Short mmCIF file of N, CA and C in Angstrom, two decimals:
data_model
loop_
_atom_site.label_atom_id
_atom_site.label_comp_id
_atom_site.label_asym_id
_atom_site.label_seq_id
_atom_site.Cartn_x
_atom_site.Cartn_y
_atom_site.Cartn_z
N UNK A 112 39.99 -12.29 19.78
CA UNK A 112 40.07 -13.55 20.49
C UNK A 112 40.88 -14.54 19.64
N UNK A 113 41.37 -15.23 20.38
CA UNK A 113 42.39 -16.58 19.55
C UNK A 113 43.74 -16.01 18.54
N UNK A 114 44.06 -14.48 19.36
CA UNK A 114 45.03 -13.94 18.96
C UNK A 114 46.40 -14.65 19.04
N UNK A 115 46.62 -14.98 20.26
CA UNK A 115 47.93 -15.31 20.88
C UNK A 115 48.31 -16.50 20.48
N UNK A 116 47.07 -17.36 20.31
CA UNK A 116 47.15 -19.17 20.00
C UNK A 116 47.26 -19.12 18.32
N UNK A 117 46.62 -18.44 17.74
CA UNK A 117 47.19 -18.44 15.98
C UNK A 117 48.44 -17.74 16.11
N UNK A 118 48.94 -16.75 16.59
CA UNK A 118 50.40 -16.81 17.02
C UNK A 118 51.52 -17.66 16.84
N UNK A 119 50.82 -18.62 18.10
CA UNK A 119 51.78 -19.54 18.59
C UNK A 119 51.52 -20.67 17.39
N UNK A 120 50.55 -20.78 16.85
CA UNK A 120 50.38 -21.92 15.62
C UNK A 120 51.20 -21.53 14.89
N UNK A 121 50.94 -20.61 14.11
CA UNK A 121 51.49 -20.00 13.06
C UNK A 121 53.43 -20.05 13.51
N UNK A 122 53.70 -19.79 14.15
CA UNK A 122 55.23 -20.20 14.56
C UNK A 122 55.73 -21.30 14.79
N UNK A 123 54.67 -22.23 15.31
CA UNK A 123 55.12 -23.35 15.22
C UNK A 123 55.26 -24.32 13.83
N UNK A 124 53.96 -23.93 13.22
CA UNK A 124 54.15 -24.66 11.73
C UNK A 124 55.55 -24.56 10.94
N UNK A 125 55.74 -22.86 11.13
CA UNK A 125 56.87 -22.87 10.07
C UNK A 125 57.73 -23.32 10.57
N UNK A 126 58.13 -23.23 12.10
CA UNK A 126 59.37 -23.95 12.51
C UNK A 126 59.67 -25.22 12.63
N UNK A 127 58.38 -26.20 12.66
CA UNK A 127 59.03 -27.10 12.78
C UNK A 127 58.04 -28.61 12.15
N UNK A 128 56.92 -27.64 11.18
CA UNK A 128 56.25 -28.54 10.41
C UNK A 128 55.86 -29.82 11.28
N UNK A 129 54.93 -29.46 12.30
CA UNK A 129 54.36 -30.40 13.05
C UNK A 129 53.82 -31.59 12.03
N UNK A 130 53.32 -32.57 12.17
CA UNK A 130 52.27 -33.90 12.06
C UNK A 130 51.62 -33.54 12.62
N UNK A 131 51.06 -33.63 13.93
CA UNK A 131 50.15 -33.24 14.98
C UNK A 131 50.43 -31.99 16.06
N UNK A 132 49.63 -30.84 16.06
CA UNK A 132 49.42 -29.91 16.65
C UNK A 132 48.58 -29.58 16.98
N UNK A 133 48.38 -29.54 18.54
CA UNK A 133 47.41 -29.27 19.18
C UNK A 133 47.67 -28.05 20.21
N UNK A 134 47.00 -26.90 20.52
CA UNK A 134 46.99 -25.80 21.02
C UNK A 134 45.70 -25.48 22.12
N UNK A 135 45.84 -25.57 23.36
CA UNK A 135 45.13 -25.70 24.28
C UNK A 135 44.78 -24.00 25.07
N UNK A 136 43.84 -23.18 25.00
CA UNK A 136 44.27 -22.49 25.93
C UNK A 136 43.34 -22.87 26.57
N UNK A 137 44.44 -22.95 28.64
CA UNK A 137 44.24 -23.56 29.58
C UNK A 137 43.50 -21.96 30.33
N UNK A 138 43.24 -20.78 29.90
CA UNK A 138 43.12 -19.73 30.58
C UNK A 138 42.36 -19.73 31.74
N UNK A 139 41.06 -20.33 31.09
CA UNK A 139 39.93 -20.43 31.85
C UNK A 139 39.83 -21.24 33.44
N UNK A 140 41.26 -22.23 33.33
CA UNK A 140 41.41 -22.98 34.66
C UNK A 140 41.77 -21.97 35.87
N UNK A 141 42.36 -20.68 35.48
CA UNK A 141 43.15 -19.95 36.12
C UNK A 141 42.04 -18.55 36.44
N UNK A 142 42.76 -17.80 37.74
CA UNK A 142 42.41 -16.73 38.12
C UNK A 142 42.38 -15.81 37.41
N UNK A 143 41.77 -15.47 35.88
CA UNK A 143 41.95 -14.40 34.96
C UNK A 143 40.51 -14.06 34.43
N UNK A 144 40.59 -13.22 33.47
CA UNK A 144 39.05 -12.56 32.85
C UNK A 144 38.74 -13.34 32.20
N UNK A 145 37.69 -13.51 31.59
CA UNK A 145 36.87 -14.81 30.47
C UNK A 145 37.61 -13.90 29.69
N UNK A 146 38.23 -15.00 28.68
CA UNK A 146 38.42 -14.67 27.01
C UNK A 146 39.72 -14.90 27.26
N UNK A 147 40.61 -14.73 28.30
CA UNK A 147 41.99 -14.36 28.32
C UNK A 147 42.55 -15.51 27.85
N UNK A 148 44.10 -15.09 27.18
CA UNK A 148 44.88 -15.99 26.66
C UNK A 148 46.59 -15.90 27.35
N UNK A 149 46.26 -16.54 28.51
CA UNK A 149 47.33 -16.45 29.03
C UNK A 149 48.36 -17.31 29.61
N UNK A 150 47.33 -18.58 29.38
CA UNK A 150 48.21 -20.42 29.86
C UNK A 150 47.14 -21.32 29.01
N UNK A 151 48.68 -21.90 28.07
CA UNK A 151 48.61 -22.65 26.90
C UNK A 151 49.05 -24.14 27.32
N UNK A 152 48.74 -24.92 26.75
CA UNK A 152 49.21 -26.39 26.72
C UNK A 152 49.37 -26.38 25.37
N UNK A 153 50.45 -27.36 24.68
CA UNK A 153 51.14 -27.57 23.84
C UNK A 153 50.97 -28.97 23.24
N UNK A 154 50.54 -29.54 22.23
CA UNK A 154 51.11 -31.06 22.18
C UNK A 154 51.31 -31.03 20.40
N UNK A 155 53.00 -31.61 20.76
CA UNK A 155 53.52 -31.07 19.15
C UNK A 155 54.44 -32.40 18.69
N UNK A 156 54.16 -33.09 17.47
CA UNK A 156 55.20 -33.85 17.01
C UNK A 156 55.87 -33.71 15.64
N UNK A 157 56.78 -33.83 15.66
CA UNK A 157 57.66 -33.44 14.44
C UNK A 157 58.82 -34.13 14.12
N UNK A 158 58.95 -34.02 13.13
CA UNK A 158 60.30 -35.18 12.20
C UNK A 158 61.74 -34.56 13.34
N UNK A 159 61.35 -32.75 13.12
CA UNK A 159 62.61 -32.02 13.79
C UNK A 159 63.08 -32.59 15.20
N UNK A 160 62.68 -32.87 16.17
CA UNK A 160 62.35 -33.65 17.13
C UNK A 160 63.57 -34.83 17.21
N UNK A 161 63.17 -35.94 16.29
CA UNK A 161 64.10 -37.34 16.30
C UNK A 161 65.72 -36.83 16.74
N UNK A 162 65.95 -38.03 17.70
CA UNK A 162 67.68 -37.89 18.54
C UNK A 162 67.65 -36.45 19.07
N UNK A 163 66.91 -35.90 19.64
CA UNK A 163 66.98 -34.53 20.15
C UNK A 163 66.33 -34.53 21.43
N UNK A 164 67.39 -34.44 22.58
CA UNK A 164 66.88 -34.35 24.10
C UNK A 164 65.45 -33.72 24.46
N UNK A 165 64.58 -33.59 25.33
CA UNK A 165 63.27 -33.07 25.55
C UNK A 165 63.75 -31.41 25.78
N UNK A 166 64.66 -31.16 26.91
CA UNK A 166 65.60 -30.55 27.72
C UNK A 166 65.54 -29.69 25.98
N UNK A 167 65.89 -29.84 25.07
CA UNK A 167 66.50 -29.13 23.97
C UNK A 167 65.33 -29.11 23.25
N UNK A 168 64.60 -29.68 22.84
CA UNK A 168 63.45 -29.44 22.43
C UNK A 168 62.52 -28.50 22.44
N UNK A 169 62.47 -28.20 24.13
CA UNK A 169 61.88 -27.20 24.82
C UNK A 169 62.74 -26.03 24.50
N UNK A 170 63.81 -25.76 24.61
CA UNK A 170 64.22 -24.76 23.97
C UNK A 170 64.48 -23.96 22.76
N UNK A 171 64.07 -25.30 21.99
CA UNK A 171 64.14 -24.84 20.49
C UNK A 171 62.87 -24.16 20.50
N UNK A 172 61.56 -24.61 21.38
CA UNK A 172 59.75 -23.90 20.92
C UNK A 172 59.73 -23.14 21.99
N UNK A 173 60.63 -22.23 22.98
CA UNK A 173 60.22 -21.66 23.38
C UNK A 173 61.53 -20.54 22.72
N UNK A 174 62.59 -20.53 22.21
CA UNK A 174 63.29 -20.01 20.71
C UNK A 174 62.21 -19.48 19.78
N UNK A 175 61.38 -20.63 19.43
CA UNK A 175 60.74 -20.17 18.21
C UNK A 175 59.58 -19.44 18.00
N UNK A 176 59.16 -19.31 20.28
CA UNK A 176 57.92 -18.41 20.83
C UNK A 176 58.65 -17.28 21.28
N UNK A 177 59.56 -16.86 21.34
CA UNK A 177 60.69 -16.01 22.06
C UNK A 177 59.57 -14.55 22.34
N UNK A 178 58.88 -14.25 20.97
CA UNK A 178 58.13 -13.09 21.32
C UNK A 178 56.90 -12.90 21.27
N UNK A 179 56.26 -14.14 21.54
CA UNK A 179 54.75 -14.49 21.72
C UNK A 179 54.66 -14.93 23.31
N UNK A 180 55.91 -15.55 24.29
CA UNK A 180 55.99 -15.54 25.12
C UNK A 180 55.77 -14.53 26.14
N UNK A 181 56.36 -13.17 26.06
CA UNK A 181 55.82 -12.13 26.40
C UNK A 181 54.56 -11.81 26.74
N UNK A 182 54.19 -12.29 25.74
CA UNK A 182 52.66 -12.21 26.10
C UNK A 182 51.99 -13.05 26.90
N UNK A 183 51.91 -14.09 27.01
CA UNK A 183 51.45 -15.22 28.03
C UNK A 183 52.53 -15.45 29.30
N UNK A 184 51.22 -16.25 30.29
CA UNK A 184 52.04 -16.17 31.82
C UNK A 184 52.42 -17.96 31.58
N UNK A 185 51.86 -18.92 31.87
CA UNK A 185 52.24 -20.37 31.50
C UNK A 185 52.14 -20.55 30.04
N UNK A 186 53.07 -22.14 29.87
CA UNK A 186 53.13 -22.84 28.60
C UNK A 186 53.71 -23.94 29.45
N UNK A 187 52.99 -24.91 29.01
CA UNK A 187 53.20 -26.68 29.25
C UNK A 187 53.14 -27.06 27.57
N UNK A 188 54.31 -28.08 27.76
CA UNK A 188 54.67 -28.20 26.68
C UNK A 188 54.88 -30.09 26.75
N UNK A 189 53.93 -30.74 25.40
CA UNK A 189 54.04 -32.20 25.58
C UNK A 189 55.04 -32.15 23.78
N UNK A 190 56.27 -32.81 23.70
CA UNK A 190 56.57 -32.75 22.36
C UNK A 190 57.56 -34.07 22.04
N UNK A 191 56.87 -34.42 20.69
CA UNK A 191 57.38 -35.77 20.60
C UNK A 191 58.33 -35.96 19.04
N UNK A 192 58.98 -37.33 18.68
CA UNK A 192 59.27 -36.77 17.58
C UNK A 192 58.25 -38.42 17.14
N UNK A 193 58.08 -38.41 16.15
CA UNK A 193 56.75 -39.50 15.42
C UNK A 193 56.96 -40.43 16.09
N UNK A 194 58.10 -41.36 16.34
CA UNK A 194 57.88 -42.35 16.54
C UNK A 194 57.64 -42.77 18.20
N UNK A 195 57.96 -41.67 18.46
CA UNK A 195 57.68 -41.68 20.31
C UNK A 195 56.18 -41.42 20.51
N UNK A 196 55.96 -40.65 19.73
CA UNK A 196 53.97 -40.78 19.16
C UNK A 196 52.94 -41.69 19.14
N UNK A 197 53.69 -42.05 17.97
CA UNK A 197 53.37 -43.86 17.34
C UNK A 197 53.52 -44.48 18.80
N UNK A 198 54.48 -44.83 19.38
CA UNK A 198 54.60 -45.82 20.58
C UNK A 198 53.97 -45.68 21.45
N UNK A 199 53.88 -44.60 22.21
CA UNK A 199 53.39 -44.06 23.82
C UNK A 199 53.88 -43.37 24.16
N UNK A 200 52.56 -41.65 23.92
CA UNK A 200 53.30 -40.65 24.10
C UNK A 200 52.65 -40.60 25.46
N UNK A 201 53.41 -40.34 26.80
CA UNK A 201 52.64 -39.75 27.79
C UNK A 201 52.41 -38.16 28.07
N UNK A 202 50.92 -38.05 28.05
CA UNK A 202 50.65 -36.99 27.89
C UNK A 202 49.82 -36.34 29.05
N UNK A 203 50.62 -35.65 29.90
CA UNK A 203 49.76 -35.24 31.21
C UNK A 203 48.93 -34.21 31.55
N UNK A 204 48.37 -34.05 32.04
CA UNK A 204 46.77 -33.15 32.53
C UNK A 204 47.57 -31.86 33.17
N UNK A 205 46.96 -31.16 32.60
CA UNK A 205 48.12 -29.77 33.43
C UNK A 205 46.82 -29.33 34.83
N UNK A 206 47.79 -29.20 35.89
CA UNK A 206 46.93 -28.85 37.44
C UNK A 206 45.85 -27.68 36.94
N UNK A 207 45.39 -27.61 38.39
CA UNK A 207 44.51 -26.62 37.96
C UNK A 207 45.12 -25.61 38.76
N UNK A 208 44.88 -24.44 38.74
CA UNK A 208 45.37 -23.39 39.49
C UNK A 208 44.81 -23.06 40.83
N UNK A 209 45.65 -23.04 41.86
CA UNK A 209 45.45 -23.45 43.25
C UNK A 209 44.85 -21.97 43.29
N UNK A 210 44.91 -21.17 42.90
CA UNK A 210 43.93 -19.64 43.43
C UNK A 210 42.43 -19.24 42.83
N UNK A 211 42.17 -20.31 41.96
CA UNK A 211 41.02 -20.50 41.01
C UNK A 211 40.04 -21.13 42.35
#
């Protein structure tokens, strides 16, 4: 258990030396077995981040999940760089799964 999410920690640290990391698995909202790790929420801020589009952002952590992705069906992803943190990060509630 908590295979996939130390995974995804563990890749994220080295890549991009979060401040704040938070790792959600959303599994349980969804139509799957208890325990499963298969839809994650994300909330990540980092120096790496600053002057860097969201649009690009997202591609750099799902780059740096390239083969942990495989394994999971969703990833919502909230990512900031500090000072968008510091100010007001909006951070939204991921749905629940309409077949649940």
């Amino acid at each position: 258990m908590n295979e996939i999410r130390n995974s995804i920690k563990e890749s994220l640290i080295k890549d991009f030396k979060p401040s704040v990391l938070k790792i959600i698995n959303e599994s349980f909202k969804h139509n799957v077995p208890q325990g499963a790790e298969s839809h994650f929420k994300i909330l990540i801020v980092s120096t790496e981040f600053k002057d860097i589009q969201k649009v690009k952002r997202h591609q750099f952590i799902y780059k740096s999940l390239s083969t942990i992705m495989k394994k999971i069906h969703a990833l919502s992803i909230d990512c900031f760089d500090e000072e968008e943190y510091s100010a007001n990060p909006i951070i939204l509630d991921s749905p629940n799964c309409a077949n649940k």
